[in-house]
Each structure stands twice: as C-alpha cells, then as structure tokens.
Amino acid sequence: MQEQATRIETPATGVAENDDGTRRGEGAPSAALSKSVRTKQGKILARC
C-alpha cells in the first residue's frame, strides 16, 4: 500500500518539473528559480 502511494507522488512531481525543463527530483529547487526567471519572459504565463 505504501509503495503505491510513493509511486503516485513521484510521477506527479516529475510532470511539474518536466514543464520547467529541469531535472527530475534534484531539479525541484532549481525549478522554483527558473519559474521566477521565466515569468519575466512571460513563457510560463503562456503555458499556464
């Protein structure tokens, strides 16, 4: 039961990070920084 819960969380985070174009798992912190930079460019706003 617990293994299935962890598997559901891993792809969920991977999808969000893939949109930012960052790495999976380790790319989470860098994704937040890239979001602030891309918001200035307006690319993320178009995707959202």
PDB file of C-alpha atoms in Angstrom:
ATOM      1  CA  MET A   1       0.000   0.000   0.000  1.00  0.00           C
ATOM      2  CA  GLN A   2       2.732   2.470   0.946  1.00  0.00           C
ATOM      3  CA  GLU A   3       4.734   1.666  -2.209  1.00  0.00           C
ATOM      4  CA  GLN A   4       1.792   2.608  -4.426  1.00  0.00           C
ATOM      5  CA  ALA A   5       1.426   5.960  -2.625  1.00  0.00           C
ATOM      6  CA  THR A   6       5.089   6.803  -3.226  1.00  0.00           C
ATOM      7  CA  ARG A   7       4.825   5.831  -6.894  1.00  0.00           C
ATOM      8  CA  ILE A   8       1.871   8.201  -7.351  1.00  0.00           C
ATOM      9  CA  GLU A   9       3.841  11.093  -5.844  1.00  0.00           C
ATOM     10  CA  THR A  10       6.977  10.525  -7.951  1.00  0.00           C
ATOM     11  CA  PRO A  11       5.319  10.981 -11.383  1.00  0.00           C
ATOM     12  CA  ALA A  12       3.285  13.944 -10.123  1.00  0.00           C
ATOM     13  CA  THR A  13       6.460  15.857  -9.208  1.00  0.00           C
ATOM     14  CA  GLY A  14       8.202  14.704 -12.382  1.00  0.00           C
ATOM     15  CA  VAL A  15       5.473  16.176 -14.603  1.00  0.00           C
ATOM     16  CA  ALA A  16       5.719  19.604 -12.958  1.00  0.00           C
ATOM     17  CA  GLU A  17       9.493  19.601 -13.266  1.00  0.00           C
ATOM     18  CA  ASN A  18       9.383  18.448 -16.886  1.00  0.00           C
ATOM     19  CA  ASP A  19       7.310  21.544 -17.761  1.00  0.00           C
ATOM     20  CA  ASP A  20      10.122  23.669 -16.380  1.00  0.00           C
ATOM     21  CA  GLY A  21      12.643  21.620 -18.339  1.00  0.00           C
ATOM     22  CA  THR A  22      14.628  20.860 -15.189  1.00  0.00           C
ATOM     23  CA  ARG A  23      15.888  17.518 -13.901  1.00  0.00           C
ATOM     24  CA  ARG A  24      13.640  15.105 -12.038  1.00  0.00           C
ATOM     25  CA  GLY A  25      13.907  15.163  -8.230  1.00  0.00           C
ATOM     26  CA  GLU A  26      17.036  17.293  -7.939  1.00  0.00           C
ATOM     27  CA  GLY A  27      15.533  19.807 -10.378  1.00  0.00           C
ATOM     28  CA  ALA A  28      12.821  20.762  -7.872  1.00  0.00           C
ATOM     29  CA  PRO A  29      14.762  23.612  -6.176  1.00  0.00           C
ATOM     30  CA  SER A  30      16.174  24.875  -9.471  1.00  0.00           C
ATOM     31  CA  ALA A  31      12.663  24.767 -10.961  1.00  0.00           C
ATOM     32  CA  ALA A  32      11.494  27.420  -8.480  1.00  0.00           C
ATOM     33  CA  LEU A  33      14.353  29.703  -9.562  1.00  0.00           C
ATOM     34  CA  SER A  34      13.690  29.055 -13.246  1.00  0.00           C
ATOM     35  CA  LYS A  35       9.993  29.874 -12.723  1.00  0.00           C
ATOM     36  CA  SER A  36      10.796  33.386 -11.444  1.00  0.00           C
ATOM     37  CA  VAL A  37      13.107  33.974 -14.430  1.00  0.00           C
ATOM     38  CA  ARG A  38      10.680  32.561 -16.986  1.00  0.00           C
ATOM     39  CA  THR A  39       7.780  34.574 -15.542  1.00  0.00           C
ATOM     40  CA  LYS A  40       9.699  37.720 -16.521  1.00  0.00           C
ATOM     41  CA  GLN A  41       9.956  36.368 -20.062  1.00  0.00           C
ATOM     42  CA  GLY A  42       6.243  35.540 -19.987  1.00  0.00           C
ATOM     43  CA  LYS A  43       6.733  31.982 -21.257  1.00  0.00           C
ATOM     44  CA  ILE A  44       5.345  30.340 -18.108  1.00  0.00           C
ATOM     45  CA  LEU A  45       2.308  32.629 -18.142  1.00  0.00           C
ATOM     46  CA  ALA A  46       1.523  31.420 -21.666  1.00  0.00           C
ATOM     47  CA  ARG A  47       1.856  27.771 -20.602  1.00  0.00           C
ATOM     48  CA  CYS A  48      -0.376  28.254 -17.569  1.00  0.00           C
TER      49      CYS A  48
END
